[in-house]
Amino acid sequence: MICASCHSTEAVTGETRCARCAPAVPFVPPSPPLRSPVGLGQATVVMLGLVGAGDAVAIWADLAQPSARVGTVLTIAQGVLLLATAVVYLCWLWRVRVNAEVFDASSQSKARWWTIGAWFVPFVNFWFPRRIVLDAWDASAPQGRPAGHGLVDLWWTAWVAGLVADRLLRVESGAGMLAVVDGVDLVAAVLAAVVVLRLTRMQNEKALQGPSVPSAALG
């Protein structure tokens, strides 16, 4: 068959036009692979549990006022634990954010790099991380049954309250006020663990049961 456009070159098999006249097929980059968040989710929950335990010990230290050496050791240990937990948590959050893009890319309102960067940009870190988690939450909800945002909002309220209290009340505060600050941090850690568990379960169930995402896609 001769090309219907130039009438001089043989058409490509199965087409009415030759290779030169046929429109170029746009390149569509492959979607990222869907990977199980379960392992990272479990590790994150364990680390958040340790953070909560550290906050409980800090409350005891605030009220009991042990020796300066014990207080220093507890402060250093708590700082190292928080840093390790932040690394594991961000790895988990990146995983669920990429999975959410596989489930529904159009629902992700923030670029992927904000998953990490949003926590470190002043002022932005007061609302972008919540939005990223909510976007992943909505994309991971069972089809036709949107999940409410109450749990995420409760966790984020406790997290922001802890940040504000830590900056305003920890310096030169009495033992009772320091215990209150550490108590808010403890509540935020517990709520964060619940959010991680819930979002991890939703993603895993959607990957295994969703008709558009085969279970074999889980890596």
Short mmCIF file of C-alpha atoms in Angstrom, two decimals:
data_model
loop_
_atom_site.label_atom_id
_atom_site.label_comp_id
_atom_site.label_asym_id
_atom_site.label_seq_id
_atom_site.Cartn_x
_atom_site.Cartn_y
_atom_site.Cartn_z
CA MET A 1 0.00 0.00 0.00
CA ILE A 2 1.26 3.46 -0.90
CA CYS A 3 1.38 6.17 1.80
CA ALA A 4 -1.88 8.11 1.86
CA SER A 5 0.00 11.36 2.60
CA CYS A 6 3.03 11.54 0.28
CA HIS A 7 1.82 8.93 -2.27
CA SER A 8 5.42 7.95 -2.96
CA THR A 9 6.59 5.64 -0.18
CA GLU A 10 5.20 2.33 0.90
CA ALA A 11 3.07 2.58 4.01
CA VAL A 12 4.13 0.91 7.23
CA THR A 13 2.53 -2.48 7.75
CA GLY A 14 -0.82 -1.99 9.43
CA GLU A 15 -0.82 1.76 8.77
CA THR A 16 -2.00 4.02 5.95
CA ARG A 17 1.10 6.24 6.02
CA CYS A 18 4.84 5.69 5.71
CA ALA A 19 7.27 6.01 8.60
CA ARG A 20 8.19 9.56 7.55
CA CYS A 21 4.62 10.84 7.37
CA ALA A 22 3.19 9.00 10.35
CA PRO A 23 2.92 11.17 13.49
CA ALA A 24 5.58 10.56 16.07
CA VAL A 25 4.39 8.58 19.04
CA PRO A 26 5.01 10.66 22.14
CA PHE A 27 7.31 9.12 24.68
CA VAL A 28 5.51 8.18 27.86
CA PRO A 29 7.93 7.55 30.72
CA PRO A 30 7.22 4.34 32.59
CA SER A 31 5.50 4.73 35.93
CA PRO A 32 7.57 3.95 39.02
CA PRO A 33 7.24 0.40 40.31
CA LEU A 34 4.84 -0.28 43.16
CA ARG A 35 6.78 -1.43 46.21
CA SER A 36 5.51 -2.81 49.49
CA PRO A 37 5.54 -0.30 52.37
CA VAL A 38 5.05 -2.98 55.01
CA GLY A 39 8.66 -3.52 56.05
CA LEU A 40 9.47 0.18 56.27
CA GLY A 41 6.15 0.81 57.97
CA GLN A 42 6.90 -1.74 60.67
CA ALA A 43 10.38 -0.32 61.19
CA THR A 44 8.95 3.20 61.44
CA VAL A 45 6.38 2.15 64.02
CA VAL A 46 9.10 0.50 66.12
CA MET A 47 11.24 3.64 65.97
CA LEU A 48 8.29 5.86 66.86
CA GLY A 49 7.54 3.54 69.76
CA LEU A 50 11.10 4.03 71.00
CA VAL A 51 10.69 7.79 70.63
CA GLY A 52 7.52 7.59 72.71
CA ALA A 53 9.38 5.57 75.34
CA GLY A 54 12.11 8.21 75.30
CA ASP A 55 9.51 10.92 75.84
CA ALA A 56 8.11 8.96 78.80
CA VAL A 57 11.59 8.74 80.32
CA ALA A 58 12.05 12.46 79.67
CA ILE A 59 8.83 13.19 81.59
CA TRP A 60 10.20 11.20 84.50
CA ALA A 61 13.48 13.12 84.31
CA ASP A 62 11.62 16.45 84.18
CA LEU A 63 9.80 15.63 87.41
CA ALA A 64 12.45 13.62 89.26
CA GLN A 65 15.33 15.90 88.25
CA PRO A 66 18.17 13.34 88.32
CA SER A 67 21.84 14.29 88.39
CA ALA A 68 23.26 16.48 85.63
CA ARG A 69 25.21 13.53 84.21
CA VAL A 70 22.08 11.39 83.91
CA GLY A 71 20.20 14.29 82.35
CA THR A 72 22.96 14.81 79.77
CA VAL A 73 23.02 11.12 78.84
CA LEU A 74 19.24 11.08 78.43
CA THR A 75 19.31 14.21 76.26
CA ILE A 76 21.99 12.80 73.96
CA ALA A 77 20.25 9.42 73.70
CA GLN A 78 16.95 11.09 72.88
CA GLY A 79 18.57 13.24 70.19
CA VAL A 80 20.24 10.25 68.52
CA LEU A 81 16.96 8.32 68.63
CA LEU A 82 15.05 11.20 67.07
CA LEU A 83 17.58 11.49 64.25
CA ALA A 84 17.46 7.75 63.50
CA THR A 85 13.66 7.80 63.58
CA ALA A 86 13.52 10.76 61.20
CA VAL A 87 15.66 8.89 58.66
CA VAL A 88 13.50 5.75 58.82
CA TYR A 89 10.28 7.76 58.75
CA LEU A 90 11.33 9.73 55.66
CA CYS A 91 12.27 6.50 53.88
CA TRP A 92 8.80 5.15 54.64
CA LEU A 93 7.12 8.41 53.57
CA TRP A 94 9.01 8.42 50.28
CA ARG A 95 7.87 4.84 49.64
CA VAL A 96 4.20 5.58 50.27
CA ARG A 97 4.41 8.82 48.26
CA VAL A 98 5.78 6.98 45.21
CA ASN A 99 3.16 4.26 45.62
CA ALA A 100 0.44 6.89 45.82
CA GLU A 101 1.66 8.25 42.50
CA VAL A 102 1.19 4.79 41.01
CA PHE A 103 -2.33 4.57 42.42
CA ASP A 104 -3.39 8.07 41.32
CA ALA A 105 -0.78 10.52 40.08
CA SER A 106 -3.35 13.26 39.53
CA SER A 107 -4.15 13.40 43.25
CA GLN A 108 -0.60 14.33 44.26
CA SER A 109 -0.61 18.10 44.65
CA LYS A 110 3.08 18.45 45.54
CA ALA A 111 6.16 17.45 43.54
CA ARG A 112 7.85 14.29 44.76
CA TRP A 113 10.94 16.07 46.10
CA TRP A 114 8.76 17.94 48.60
CA THR A 115 8.32 14.61 50.41
CA ILE A 116 11.75 15.20 51.94
CA GLY A 117 12.34 18.88 51.39
CA ALA A 118 9.09 20.10 52.94
CA TRP A 119 10.28 19.16 56.42
CA PHE A 120 13.33 21.41 56.20
CA VAL A 121 11.96 24.58 54.58
CA PRO A 122 10.91 27.17 57.20
CA PHE A 123 7.18 27.98 57.36
CA VAL A 124 6.47 25.49 54.57
CA ASN A 125 7.16 22.70 57.06
CA PHE A 126 4.02 23.72 58.97
CA TRP A 127 1.60 22.57 56.24
CA PHE A 128 3.30 20.88 53.25
CA PRO A 129 4.11 17.58 55.04
CA ARG A 130 0.49 17.26 56.15
CA ARG A 131 -0.67 17.84 52.55
CA ILE A 132 1.74 15.20 51.23
CA VAL A 133 0.50 12.63 53.75
CA LEU A 134 -3.13 13.49 52.96
CA ASP A 135 -2.53 13.12 49.22
CA ALA A 136 -1.01 9.68 49.77
CA TRP A 137 -3.86 8.87 52.18
CA ASP A 138 -6.54 9.75 49.63
CA ALA A 139 -4.82 7.88 46.79
CA SER A 140 -4.46 4.79 48.98
CA ALA A 141 -8.05 4.71 50.21
CA PRO A 142 -10.27 1.87 48.95
CA GLN A 143 -11.94 2.71 45.66
CA GLY A 144 -15.31 4.32 46.25
CA ARG A 145 -14.71 4.61 50.01
CA PRO A 146 -12.69 7.76 50.73
CA ALA A 147 -10.94 7.73 54.08
CA GLY A 148 -11.56 10.58 56.49
CA HIS A 149 -8.77 12.98 57.43
CA GLY A 150 -9.49 13.15 61.16
CA LEU A 151 -6.61 10.92 62.24
CA VAL A 152 -4.06 12.74 60.08
CA ASP A 153 -5.31 16.13 61.26
CA LEU A 154 -5.11 15.03 64.89
CA TRP A 155 -1.53 13.81 64.45
CA TRP A 156 -0.49 16.98 62.65
CA THR A 157 -2.06 19.18 65.32
CA ALA A 158 -0.11 17.34 68.01
CA TRP A 159 3.09 17.56 65.94
CA VAL A 160 2.80 21.32 65.39
CA ALA A 161 1.80 21.87 69.02
CA GLY A 162 4.92 19.98 70.07
CA LEU A 163 7.13 22.09 67.82
CA VAL A 164 5.67 25.34 69.12
CA ALA A 165 5.77 24.23 72.75
CA ASP A 166 9.36 23.05 72.40
CA ARG A 167 10.47 26.45 71.11
CA LEU A 168 8.45 28.61 73.48
CA LEU A 169 8.35 26.66 76.73
CA ARG A 170 11.43 24.47 76.98
CA VAL A 171 13.94 27.26 77.59
CA GLU A 172 14.11 28.29 81.25
CA SER A 173 10.84 26.55 82.15
CA GLY A 174 9.98 24.75 85.33
CA ALA A 175 9.89 20.99 85.71
CA GLY A 176 6.13 20.83 85.31
CA MET A 177 6.15 22.77 82.05
CA LEU A 178 8.95 20.62 80.64
CA ALA A 179 6.90 17.53 81.46
CA VAL A 180 3.96 19.04 79.56
CA VAL A 181 6.17 19.64 76.50
CA ASP A 182 7.47 16.07 76.57
CA GLY A 183 3.90 14.84 77.08
CA VAL A 184 2.78 16.59 73.89
CA ASP A 185 5.73 15.01 72.05
CA LEU A 186 4.68 11.61 73.40
CA VAL A 187 1.12 12.06 72.09
CA ALA A 188 2.47 13.16 68.69
CA ALA A 189 4.72 10.08 68.48
CA VAL A 190 1.82 7.72 69.30
CA LEU A 191 -0.47 9.38 66.75
CA ALA A 192 2.29 9.30 64.12
CA ALA A 193 2.68 5.55 64.67
CA VAL A 194 -1.09 5.06 64.23
CA VAL A 195 -1.03 7.06 60.98
CA VAL A 196 1.89 4.99 59.68
CA LEU A 197 0.10 1.74 60.53
CA ARG A 198 -3.15 2.85 58.91
CA LEU A 199 -1.61 4.24 55.72
CA THR A 200 0.67 1.22 55.33
CA ARG A 201 -2.28 -1.13 55.69
CA MET A 202 -4.40 0.84 53.20
CA GLN A 203 -1.65 0.78 50.58
CA ASN A 204 -0.94 -2.89 51.05
CA GLU A 205 -4.61 -3.83 50.83
CA LYS A 206 -5.18 -1.67 47.77
CA ALA A 207 -2.17 -3.19 46.01
CA LEU A 208 -3.35 -6.71 46.77
CA GLN A 209 -7.06 -6.22 46.07
CA GLY A 210 -7.27 -3.33 43.61
CA PRO A 211 -8.25 -4.42 40.10
CA SER A 212 -5.96 -1.89 38.46
CA VAL A 213 -2.83 -2.88 40.36
CA PRO A 214 -1.88 -6.57 40.28
CA SER A 215 -0.51 -8.05 43.46
CA ALA A 216 2.53 -9.26 41.55
CA ALA A 217 3.57 -5.62 41.21
CA LEU A 218 4.58 -5.53 44.84
CA GLY A 219 8.37 -5.68 45.12
#
